Short mmCIF file of C-alpha atoms in Angstrom, two decimals:
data_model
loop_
_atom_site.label_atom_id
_atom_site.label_comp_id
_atom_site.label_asym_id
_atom_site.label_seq_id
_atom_site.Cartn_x
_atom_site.Cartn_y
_atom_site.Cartn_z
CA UNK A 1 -28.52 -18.21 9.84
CA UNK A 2 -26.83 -14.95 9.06
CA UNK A 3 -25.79 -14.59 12.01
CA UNK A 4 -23.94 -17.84 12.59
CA UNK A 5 -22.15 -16.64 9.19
CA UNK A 6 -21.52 -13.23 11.10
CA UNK A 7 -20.20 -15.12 14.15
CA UNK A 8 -17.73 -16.70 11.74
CA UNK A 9 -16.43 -13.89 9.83
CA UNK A 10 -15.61 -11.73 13.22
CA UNK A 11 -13.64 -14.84 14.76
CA UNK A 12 -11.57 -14.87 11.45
CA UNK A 13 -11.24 -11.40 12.00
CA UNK A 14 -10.03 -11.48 15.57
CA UNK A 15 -7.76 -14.45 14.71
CA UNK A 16 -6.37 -11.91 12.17
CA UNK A 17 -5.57 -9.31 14.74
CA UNK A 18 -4.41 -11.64 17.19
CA UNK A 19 -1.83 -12.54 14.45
CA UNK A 20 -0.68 -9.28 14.10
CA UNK A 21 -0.17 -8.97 17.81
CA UNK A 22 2.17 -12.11 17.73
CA UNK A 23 3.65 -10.47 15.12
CA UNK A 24 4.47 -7.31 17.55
CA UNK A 25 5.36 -9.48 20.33
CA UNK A 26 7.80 -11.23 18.24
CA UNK A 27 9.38 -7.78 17.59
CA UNK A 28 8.51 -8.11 14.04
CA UNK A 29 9.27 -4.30 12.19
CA UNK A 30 6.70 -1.89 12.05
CA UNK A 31 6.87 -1.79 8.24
CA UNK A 32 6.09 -6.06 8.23
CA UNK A 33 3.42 -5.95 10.31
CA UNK A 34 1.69 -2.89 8.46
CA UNK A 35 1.99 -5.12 4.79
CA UNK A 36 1.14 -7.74 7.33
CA UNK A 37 -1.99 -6.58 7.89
CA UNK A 38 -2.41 -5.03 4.31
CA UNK A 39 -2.13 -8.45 2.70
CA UNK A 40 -4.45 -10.11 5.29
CA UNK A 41 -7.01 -7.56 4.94
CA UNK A 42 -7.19 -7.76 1.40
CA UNK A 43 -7.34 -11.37 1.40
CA UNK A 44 -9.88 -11.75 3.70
CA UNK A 45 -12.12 -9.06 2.14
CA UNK A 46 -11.85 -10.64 -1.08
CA UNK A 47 -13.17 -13.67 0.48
CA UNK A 48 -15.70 -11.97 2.13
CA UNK A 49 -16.92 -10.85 -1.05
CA UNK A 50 -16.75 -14.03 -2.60
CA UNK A 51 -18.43 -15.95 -0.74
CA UNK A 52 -21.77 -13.56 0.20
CA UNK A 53 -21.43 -10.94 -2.42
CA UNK A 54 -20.60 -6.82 -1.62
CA UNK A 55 -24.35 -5.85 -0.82
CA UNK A 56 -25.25 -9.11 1.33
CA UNK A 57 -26.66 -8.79 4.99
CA UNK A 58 -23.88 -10.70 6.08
CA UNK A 59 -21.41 -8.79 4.20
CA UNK A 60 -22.75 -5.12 5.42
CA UNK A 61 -23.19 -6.81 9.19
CA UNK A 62 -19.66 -7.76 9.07
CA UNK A 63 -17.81 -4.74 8.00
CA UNK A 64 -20.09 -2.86 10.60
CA UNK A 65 -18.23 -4.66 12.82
CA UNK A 66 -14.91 -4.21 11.40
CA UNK A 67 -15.77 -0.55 11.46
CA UNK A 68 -14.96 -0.43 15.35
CA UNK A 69 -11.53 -1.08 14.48
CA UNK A 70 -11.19 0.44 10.85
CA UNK A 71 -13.08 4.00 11.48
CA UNK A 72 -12.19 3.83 15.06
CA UNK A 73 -8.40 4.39 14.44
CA UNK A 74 -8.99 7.46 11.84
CA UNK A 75 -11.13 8.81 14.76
CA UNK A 76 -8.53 8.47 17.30
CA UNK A 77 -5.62 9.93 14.24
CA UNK A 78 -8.25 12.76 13.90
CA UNK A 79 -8.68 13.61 17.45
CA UNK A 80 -5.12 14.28 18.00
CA UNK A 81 -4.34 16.20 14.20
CA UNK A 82 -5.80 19.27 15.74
CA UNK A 83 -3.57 19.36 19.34
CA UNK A 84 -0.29 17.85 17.37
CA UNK A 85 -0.77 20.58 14.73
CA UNK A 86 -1.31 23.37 17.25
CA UNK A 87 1.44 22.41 20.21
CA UNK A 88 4.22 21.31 17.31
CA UNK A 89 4.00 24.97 15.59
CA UNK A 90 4.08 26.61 18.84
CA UNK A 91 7.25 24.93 20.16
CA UNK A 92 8.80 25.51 17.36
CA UNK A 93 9.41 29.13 17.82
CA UNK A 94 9.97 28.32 21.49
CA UNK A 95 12.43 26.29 21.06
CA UNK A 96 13.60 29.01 18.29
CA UNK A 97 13.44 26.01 15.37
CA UNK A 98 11.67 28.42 13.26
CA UNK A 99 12.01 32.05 14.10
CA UNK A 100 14.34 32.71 11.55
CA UNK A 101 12.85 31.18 8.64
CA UNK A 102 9.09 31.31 8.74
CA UNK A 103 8.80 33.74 5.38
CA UNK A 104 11.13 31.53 4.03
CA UNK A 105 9.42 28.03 4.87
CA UNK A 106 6.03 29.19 3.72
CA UNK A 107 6.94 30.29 0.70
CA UNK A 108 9.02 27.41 -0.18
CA UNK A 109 6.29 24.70 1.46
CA UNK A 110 3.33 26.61 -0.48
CA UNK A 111 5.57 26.75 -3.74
CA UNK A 112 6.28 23.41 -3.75
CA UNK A 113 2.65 22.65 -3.10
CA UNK A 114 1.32 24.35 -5.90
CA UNK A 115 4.31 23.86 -8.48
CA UNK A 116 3.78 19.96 -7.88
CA UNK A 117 -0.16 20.13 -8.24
CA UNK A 118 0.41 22.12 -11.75
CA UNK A 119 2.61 19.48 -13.14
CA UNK A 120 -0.02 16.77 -12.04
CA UNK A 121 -2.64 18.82 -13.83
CA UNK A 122 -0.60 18.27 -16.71
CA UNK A 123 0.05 14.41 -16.30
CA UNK A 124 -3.36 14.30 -16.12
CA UNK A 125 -4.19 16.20 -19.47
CA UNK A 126 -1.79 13.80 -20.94
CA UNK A 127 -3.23 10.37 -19.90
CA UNK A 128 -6.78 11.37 -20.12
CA UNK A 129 -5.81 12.41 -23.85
CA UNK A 130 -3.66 9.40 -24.53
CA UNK A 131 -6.68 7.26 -23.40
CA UNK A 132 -8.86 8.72 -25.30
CA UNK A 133 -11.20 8.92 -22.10
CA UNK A 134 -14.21 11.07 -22.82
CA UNK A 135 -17.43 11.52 -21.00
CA UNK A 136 -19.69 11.44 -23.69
CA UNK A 137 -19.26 7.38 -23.02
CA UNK A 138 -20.25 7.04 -19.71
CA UNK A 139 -23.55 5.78 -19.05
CA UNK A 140 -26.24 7.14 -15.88
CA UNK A 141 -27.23 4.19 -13.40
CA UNK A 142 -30.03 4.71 -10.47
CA UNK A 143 -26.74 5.27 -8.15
CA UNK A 144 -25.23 7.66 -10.54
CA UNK A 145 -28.38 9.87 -10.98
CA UNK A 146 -28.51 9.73 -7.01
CA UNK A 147 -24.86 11.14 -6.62
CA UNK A 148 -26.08 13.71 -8.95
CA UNK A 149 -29.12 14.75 -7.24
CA UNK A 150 -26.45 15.20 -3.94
CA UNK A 151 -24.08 16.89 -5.92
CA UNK A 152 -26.61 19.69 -6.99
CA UNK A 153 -26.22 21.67 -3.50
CA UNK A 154 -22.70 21.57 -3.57
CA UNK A 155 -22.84 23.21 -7.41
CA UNK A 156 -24.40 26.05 -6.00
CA UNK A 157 -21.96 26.81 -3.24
CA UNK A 158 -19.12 26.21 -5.51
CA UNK A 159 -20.04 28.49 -7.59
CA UNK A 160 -20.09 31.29 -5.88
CA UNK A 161 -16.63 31.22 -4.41
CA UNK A 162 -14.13 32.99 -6.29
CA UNK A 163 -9.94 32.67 -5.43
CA UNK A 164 -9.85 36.07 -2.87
CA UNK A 165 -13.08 34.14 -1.04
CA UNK A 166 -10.51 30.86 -0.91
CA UNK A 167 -7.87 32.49 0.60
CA UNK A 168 -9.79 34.78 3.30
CA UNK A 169 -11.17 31.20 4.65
CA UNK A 170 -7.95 29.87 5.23
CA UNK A 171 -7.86 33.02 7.87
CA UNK A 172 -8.75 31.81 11.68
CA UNK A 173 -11.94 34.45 12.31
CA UNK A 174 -12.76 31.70 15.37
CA UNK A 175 -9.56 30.03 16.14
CA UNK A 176 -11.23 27.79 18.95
CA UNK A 177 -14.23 26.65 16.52
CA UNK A 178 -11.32 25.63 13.87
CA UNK A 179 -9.56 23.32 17.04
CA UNK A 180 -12.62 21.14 16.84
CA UNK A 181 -12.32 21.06 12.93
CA UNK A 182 -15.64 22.23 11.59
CA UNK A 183 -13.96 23.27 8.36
CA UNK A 184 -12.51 21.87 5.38
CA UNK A 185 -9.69 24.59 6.01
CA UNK A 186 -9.53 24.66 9.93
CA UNK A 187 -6.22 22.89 9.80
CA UNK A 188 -4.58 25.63 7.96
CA UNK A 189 -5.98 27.88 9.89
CA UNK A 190 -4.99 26.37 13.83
CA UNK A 191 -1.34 26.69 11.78
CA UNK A 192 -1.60 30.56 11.06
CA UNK A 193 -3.20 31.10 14.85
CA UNK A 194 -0.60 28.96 16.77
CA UNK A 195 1.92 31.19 14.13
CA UNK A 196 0.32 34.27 15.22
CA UNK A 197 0.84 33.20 19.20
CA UNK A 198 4.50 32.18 18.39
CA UNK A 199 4.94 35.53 17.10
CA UNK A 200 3.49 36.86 20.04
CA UNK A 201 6.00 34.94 22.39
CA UNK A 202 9.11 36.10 20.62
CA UNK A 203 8.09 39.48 21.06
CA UNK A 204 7.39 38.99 25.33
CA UNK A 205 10.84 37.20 25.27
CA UNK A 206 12.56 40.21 23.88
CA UNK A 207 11.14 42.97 26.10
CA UNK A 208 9.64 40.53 29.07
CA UNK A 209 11.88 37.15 28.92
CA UNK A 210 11.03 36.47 32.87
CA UNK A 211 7.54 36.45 31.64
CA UNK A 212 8.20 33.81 28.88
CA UNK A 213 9.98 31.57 30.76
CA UNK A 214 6.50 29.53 31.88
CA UNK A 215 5.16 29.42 28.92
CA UNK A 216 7.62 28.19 27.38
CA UNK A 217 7.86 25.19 29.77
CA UNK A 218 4.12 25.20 29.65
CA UNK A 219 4.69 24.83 25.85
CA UNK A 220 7.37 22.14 26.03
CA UNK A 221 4.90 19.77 28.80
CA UNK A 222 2.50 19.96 26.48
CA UNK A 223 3.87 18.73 23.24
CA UNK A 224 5.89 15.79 25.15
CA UNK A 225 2.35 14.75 26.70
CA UNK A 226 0.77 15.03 23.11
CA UNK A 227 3.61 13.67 20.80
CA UNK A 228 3.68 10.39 23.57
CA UNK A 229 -0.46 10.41 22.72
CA UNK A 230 0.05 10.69 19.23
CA UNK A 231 2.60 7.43 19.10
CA UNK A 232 -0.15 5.64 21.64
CA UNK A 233 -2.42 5.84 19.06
CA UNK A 234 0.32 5.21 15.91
CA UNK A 235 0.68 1.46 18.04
CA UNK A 236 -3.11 0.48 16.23
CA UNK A 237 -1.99 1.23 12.48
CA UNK A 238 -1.91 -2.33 11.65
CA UNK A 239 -5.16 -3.30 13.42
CA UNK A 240 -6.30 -0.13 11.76
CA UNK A 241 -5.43 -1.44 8.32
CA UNK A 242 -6.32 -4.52 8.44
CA UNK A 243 -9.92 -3.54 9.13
CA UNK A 244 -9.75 -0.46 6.54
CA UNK A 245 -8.72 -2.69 3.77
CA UNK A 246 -11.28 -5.78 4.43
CA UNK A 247 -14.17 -3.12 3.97
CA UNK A 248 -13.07 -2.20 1.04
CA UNK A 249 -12.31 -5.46 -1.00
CA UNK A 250 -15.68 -6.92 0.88
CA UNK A 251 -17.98 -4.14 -0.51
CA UNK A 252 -16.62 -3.55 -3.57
CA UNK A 253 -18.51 -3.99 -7.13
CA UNK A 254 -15.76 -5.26 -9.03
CA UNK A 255 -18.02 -5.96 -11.90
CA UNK A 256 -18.62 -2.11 -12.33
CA UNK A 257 -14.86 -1.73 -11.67
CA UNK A 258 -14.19 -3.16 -15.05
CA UNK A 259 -17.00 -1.43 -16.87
CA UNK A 260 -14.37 1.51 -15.98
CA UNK A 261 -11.45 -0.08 -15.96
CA UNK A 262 -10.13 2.17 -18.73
CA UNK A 263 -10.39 5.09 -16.32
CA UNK A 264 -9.11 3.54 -13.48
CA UNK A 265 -6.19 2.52 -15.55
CA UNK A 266 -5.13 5.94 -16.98
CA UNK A 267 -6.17 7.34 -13.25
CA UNK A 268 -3.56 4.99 -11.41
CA UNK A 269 -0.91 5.49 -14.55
CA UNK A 270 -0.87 9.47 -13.67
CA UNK A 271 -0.82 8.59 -9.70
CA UNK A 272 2.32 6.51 -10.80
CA UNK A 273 3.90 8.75 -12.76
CA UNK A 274 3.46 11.72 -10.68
CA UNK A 275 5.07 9.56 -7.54
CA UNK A 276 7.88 9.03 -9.65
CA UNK A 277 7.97 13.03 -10.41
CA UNK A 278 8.32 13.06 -6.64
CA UNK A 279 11.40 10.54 -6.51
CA UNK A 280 13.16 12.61 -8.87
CA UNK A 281 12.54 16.04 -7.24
CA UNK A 282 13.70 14.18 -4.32
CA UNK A 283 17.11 12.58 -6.49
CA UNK A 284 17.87 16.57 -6.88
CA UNK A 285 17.72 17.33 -3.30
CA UNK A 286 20.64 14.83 -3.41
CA UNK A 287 18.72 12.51 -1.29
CA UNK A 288 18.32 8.26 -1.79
CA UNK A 289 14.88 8.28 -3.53
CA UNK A 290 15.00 4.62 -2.46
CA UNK A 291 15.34 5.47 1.55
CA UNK A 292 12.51 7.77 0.72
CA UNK A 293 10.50 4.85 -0.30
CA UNK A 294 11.44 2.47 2.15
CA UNK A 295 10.90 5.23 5.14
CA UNK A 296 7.63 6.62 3.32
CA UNK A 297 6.02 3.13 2.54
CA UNK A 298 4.21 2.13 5.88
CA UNK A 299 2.49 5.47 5.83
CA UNK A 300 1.34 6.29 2.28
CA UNK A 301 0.05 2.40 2.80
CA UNK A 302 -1.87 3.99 5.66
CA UNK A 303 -3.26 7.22 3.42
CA UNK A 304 -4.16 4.57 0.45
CA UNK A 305 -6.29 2.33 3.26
CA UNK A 306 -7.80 5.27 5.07
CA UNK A 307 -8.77 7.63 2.17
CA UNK A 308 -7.87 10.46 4.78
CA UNK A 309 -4.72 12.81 4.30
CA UNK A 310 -5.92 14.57 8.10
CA UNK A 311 -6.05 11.38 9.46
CA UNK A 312 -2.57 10.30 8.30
CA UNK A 313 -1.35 13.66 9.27
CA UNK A 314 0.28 12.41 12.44
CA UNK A 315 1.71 9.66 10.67
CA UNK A 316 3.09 12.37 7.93
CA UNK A 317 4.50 14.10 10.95
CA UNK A 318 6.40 11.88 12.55
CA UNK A 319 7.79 10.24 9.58
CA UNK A 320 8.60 13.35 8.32
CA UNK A 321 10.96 14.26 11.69
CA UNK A 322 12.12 10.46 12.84
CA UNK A 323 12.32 9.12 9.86
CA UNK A 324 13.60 12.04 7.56
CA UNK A 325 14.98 14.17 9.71
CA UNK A 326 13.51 17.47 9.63
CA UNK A 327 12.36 19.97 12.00
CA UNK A 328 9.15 20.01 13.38
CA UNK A 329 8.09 22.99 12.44
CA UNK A 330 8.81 22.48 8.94
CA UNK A 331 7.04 18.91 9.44
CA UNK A 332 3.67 20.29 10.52
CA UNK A 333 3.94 23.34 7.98
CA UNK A 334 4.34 20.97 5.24
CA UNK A 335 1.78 18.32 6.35
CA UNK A 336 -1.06 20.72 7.58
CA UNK A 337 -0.60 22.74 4.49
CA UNK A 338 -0.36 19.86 2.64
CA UNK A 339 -3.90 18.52 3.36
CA UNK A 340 -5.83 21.85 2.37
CA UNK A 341 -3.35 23.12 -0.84
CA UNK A 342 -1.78 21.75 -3.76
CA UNK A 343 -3.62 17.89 -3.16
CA UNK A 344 -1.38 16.59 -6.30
CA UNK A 345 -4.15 13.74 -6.32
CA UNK A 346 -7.44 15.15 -5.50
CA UNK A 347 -7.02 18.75 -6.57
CA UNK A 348 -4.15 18.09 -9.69
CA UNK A 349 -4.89 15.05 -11.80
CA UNK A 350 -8.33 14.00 -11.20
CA UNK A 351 -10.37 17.64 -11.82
CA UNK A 352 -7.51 18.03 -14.62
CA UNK A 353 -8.40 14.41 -16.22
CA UNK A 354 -12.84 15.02 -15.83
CA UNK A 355 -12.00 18.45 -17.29
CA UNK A 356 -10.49 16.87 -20.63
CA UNK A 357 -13.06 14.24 -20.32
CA UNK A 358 -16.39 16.91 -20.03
CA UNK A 359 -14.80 19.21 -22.68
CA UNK A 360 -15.92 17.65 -25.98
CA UNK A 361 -19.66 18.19 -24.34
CA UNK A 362 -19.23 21.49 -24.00
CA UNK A 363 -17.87 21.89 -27.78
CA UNK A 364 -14.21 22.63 -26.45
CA UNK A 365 -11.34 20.75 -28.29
CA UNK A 366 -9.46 19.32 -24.88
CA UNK A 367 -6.06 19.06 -26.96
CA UNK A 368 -6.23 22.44 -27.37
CA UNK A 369 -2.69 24.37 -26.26
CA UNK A 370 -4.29 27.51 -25.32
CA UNK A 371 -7.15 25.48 -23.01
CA UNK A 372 -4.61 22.62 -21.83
CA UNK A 373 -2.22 26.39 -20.00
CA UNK A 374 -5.82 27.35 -19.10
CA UNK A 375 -7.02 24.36 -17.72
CA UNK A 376 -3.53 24.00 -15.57
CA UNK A 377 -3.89 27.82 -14.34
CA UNK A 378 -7.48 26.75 -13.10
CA UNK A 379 -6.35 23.22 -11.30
CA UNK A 380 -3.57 25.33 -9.24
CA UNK A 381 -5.77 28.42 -8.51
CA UNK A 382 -8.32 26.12 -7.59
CA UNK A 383 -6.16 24.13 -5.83
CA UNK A 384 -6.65 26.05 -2.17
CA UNK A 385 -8.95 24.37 0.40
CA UNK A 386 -9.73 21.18 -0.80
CA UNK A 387 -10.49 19.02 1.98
CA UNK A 388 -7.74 16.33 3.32
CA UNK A 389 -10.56 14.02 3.40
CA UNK A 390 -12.44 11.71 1.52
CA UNK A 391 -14.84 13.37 -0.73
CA UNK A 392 -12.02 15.99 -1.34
CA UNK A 393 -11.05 15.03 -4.89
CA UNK A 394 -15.04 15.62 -5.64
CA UNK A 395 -15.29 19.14 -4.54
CA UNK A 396 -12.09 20.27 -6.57
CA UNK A 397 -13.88 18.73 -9.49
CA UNK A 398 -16.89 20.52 -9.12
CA UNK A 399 -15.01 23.96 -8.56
CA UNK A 400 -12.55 23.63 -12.12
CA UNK A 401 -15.45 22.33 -13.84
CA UNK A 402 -17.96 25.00 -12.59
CA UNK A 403 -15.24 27.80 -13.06
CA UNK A 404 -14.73 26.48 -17.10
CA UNK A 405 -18.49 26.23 -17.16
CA UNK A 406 -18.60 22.48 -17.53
CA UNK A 407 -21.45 19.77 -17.18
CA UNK A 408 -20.58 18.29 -13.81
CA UNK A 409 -22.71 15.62 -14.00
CA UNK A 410 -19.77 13.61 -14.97
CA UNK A 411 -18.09 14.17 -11.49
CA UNK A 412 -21.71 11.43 -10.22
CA UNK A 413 -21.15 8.83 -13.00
CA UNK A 414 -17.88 7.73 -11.51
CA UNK A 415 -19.28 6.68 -8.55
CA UNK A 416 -18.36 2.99 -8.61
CA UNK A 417 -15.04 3.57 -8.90
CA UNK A 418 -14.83 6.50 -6.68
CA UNK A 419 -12.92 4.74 -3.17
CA UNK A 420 -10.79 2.85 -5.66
CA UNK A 421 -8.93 6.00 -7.40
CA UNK A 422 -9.38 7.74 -4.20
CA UNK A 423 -7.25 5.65 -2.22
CA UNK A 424 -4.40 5.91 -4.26
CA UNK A 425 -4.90 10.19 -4.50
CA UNK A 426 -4.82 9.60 -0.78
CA UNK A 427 -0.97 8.61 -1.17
CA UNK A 428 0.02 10.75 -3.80
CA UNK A 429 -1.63 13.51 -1.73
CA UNK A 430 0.36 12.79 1.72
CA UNK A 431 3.48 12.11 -0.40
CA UNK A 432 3.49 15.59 -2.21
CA UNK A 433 3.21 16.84 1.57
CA UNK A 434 5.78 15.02 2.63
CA UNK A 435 8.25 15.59 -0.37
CA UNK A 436 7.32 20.00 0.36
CA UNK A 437 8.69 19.26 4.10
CA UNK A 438 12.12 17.41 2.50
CA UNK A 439 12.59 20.40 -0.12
CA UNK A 440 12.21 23.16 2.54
CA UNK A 441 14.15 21.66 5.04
CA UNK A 442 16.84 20.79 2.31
CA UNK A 443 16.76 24.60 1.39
CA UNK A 444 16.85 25.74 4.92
CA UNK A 445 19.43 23.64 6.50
CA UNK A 446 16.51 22.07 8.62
CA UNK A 447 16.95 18.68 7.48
CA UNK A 448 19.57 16.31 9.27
CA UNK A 449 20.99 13.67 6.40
CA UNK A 450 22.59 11.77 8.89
CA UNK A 451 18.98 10.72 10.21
CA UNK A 452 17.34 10.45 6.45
CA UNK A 453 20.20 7.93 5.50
CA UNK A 454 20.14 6.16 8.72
CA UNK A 455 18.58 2.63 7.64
CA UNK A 456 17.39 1.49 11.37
CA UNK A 457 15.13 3.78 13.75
CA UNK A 458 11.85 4.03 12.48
CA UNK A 459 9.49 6.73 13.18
CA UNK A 460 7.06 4.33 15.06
CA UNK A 461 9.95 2.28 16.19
CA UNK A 462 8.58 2.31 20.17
CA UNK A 463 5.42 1.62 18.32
#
């Protein structure tokens, strides 16, 4: 019988994506057809859940279906984050976008980045303490205790890094094993190799231009061959999201949701806040913090589905240039080094807000002035090479709380709510990125205002 129920669900499912393709046939925006398929996939997850209940055969059966469509588009946004990084940082010094400025854009990208994170260390402080939320409260489940169990390997290996440690790994020692991303911080370092190769090429095409020439081409083929891959793959985002979000409403425990619902509450009240922090650093750029929205919208709804700043990096990207109207080599700068420092989300407000809530075990008063400066210093320092995936926002934790000489069990009992905060750390995450490129190309005269004002051509707009 549960598979006539299974049968059912994945013809709903394909009657849902067929609707999304009449929507593209119809010419329907980009930006419609992404809430399209937000709104459908949260309705028909909801329903899913409903009906047979998050941990039912039926229910797993069915998302494992979805999956081919939900985790299926992250893997194809994955697979081309390491060439799009790589080819977009090159051309940029050979089409001399960035030769000038490269001192200049990483300091202002990397400023940004960690200025932004220490303010959302702060926000957090503040709502955790207006909340009241503190740890001594929570209560230990089978699942919790599991998480913990896990989380004891990853303890030991965070604590032995120390800030130096964090900044040699960003360092490429095997450039060609961080293409196929087998670190956390690979992406940061493909940026400071294909940096080191621009480099190189400015130097041939002062004392050997003849010999530049090819490569330059060579250079130039490639990144039109991979940007026209990378908007191939943009053309699934609503089938993508659709998929993404009816896993998560189907499988969600909403009942343990609410036990936590004062967390989740003060968690999504700092995301909030800090978004609107961005709007106003963006207001004193003298840019429309509404076209921001507008332009941003369809792909922080993609970062909040997947749960993966990497895998919205080429979305980042391309909003960042089409849509904004800045270089790309200040795009990629800000995006790549957006996913391993400064995570406003996953490295600022959530280690900030389980710091204030493990303190009163460990006898410290969290209101504190001197530990609140402290605890900020910590977040920002510890800040470097968090993931830009999910799971991210967990391994920050676990290096400000082992660094203060916390209890970290407290990172396992928020398990249930876990993919619920996380997807909206996603956003803030890819937004802070994408509000470091807008800064630095305001300050470098690499932003064109004619194209961020410019209501019509969206980034995905052959999509």
């Amino acid at each position: 019988m549960d598979i006539f129920y299974i049968v059912i669900n994945l013809v709903v499912f394909a009657l849902l994506i067929g609707f999304l393709i009449f929507l593209r046939r119809k010419h329907v925006s980009f930006s419609k057809r992404v809430f399209s398929a937000l709104g459908l996939g949260i309705l028909f997850g909801v329903a899913l859940n409903l009906i047979y209940g998050s941990t039912s055969s039926v229910t797993a059966q069915s998302v494992d279906w979805f999956n081919i469509a939900g985790n299926g588009y992250v893997t194809l946004l994955q697979m081309v984050v390491m060439p799009l990084v790589f080819i977009s940082i090159v051309a940029a010094f050979t089409k001399l976008k960035i030769t000038k400025n490269i001192g200049k854009i990483s300091a202002l990208v990397i400023g940004t980045l960690l200025g932004t994170v220490s303010i959302a260390a702060f926000i957090g402080i503040v709502y955790a303490l207006v909340f009241g939320l503190d740890g001594l409260r929570l209560t230990s489940g089978a699942a919790e205790a599991a998480r913990n169990a896990a989380l004891q390997s990853s303890v030991q290996s965070v604590q032995n890094l120390s800030f130096p440690q964090q900044i040699v790994s960003l360092l490429p020692a095997n450039p060609f094993a961080d293409l196929t991303g087998t670190r956390p911080t690979s992406t940061i370092a493909v940026v400071i190799f294909a940096a080191f190769i621009g480099i190189a090429y400015l130097g041939v095409k002062r004392k050997q231009p003849d010999k530049s020439v090819l490569f330059a081409n060579l250079v130039d083929t490639l990144y039109a061959v991979i940007i026209r891959m990378v908007r191939l793959v943009l053309r699934l985002t609503p089938y993508g999201i659709l998929a993404l979000i009816a896993r998560f409403t189907a499988t969600s425990d909403y009942s343990a949701i609410l036990k936590l619902g004062q967390f989740v509450v003060a968690s999504y009240a700092a995301l909030i806040t800090m978004f609107v922090i961005h709007l106003i650093i963006i207001s004193l750029l003298k840019l429309n913090p509404a076209t921001y929205v507008r332009k941003a919208l369809p792909t922080l709804t993609f970062a909040f589905t997947s749960r993966s700043s990497a895998g919205t990096l080429p979305l980042n990207v391309e909003t960042q240039t089409r849509q904004f109207g800045i270089s790309d080599g200040i795009a990629n700068f800000a995006g790549s080094f957006g996913l391993t420092i400064g995570q406003n989300g996953c490295a600022g407000i959530y280690p900030a807000m389980l710091a204030i809530m493990a303190a009163p075990s460990a006898g410290v008063n969290p209101s504190s002035p001197s530990f609140i400066l402290m605890l900020i210093l910590v977040v920002a320092i510890s800040s470097f090479g968090v993931a830009g995936v999910g799971g991210g926002a967990t391994f920050a934790s676990l290096i400000v709380l082992s660094i203060l000489n916390f209890p970290v069990a407290i990172v396992g009992l928020l398990i249930s709510v876990e993919p619920l905060i996380d997807m909206g750390r996603t956003a803030l995450n890819v937004s802070d990125a994408m509000v470091a490129g807008l800064l630095t190309g305001r300050a470098t005269g690499e932003l064109n205002k004619d194209v961020y004002d410019q209501r019509n051509p969206e980034p995905q707009s052959a999509v």
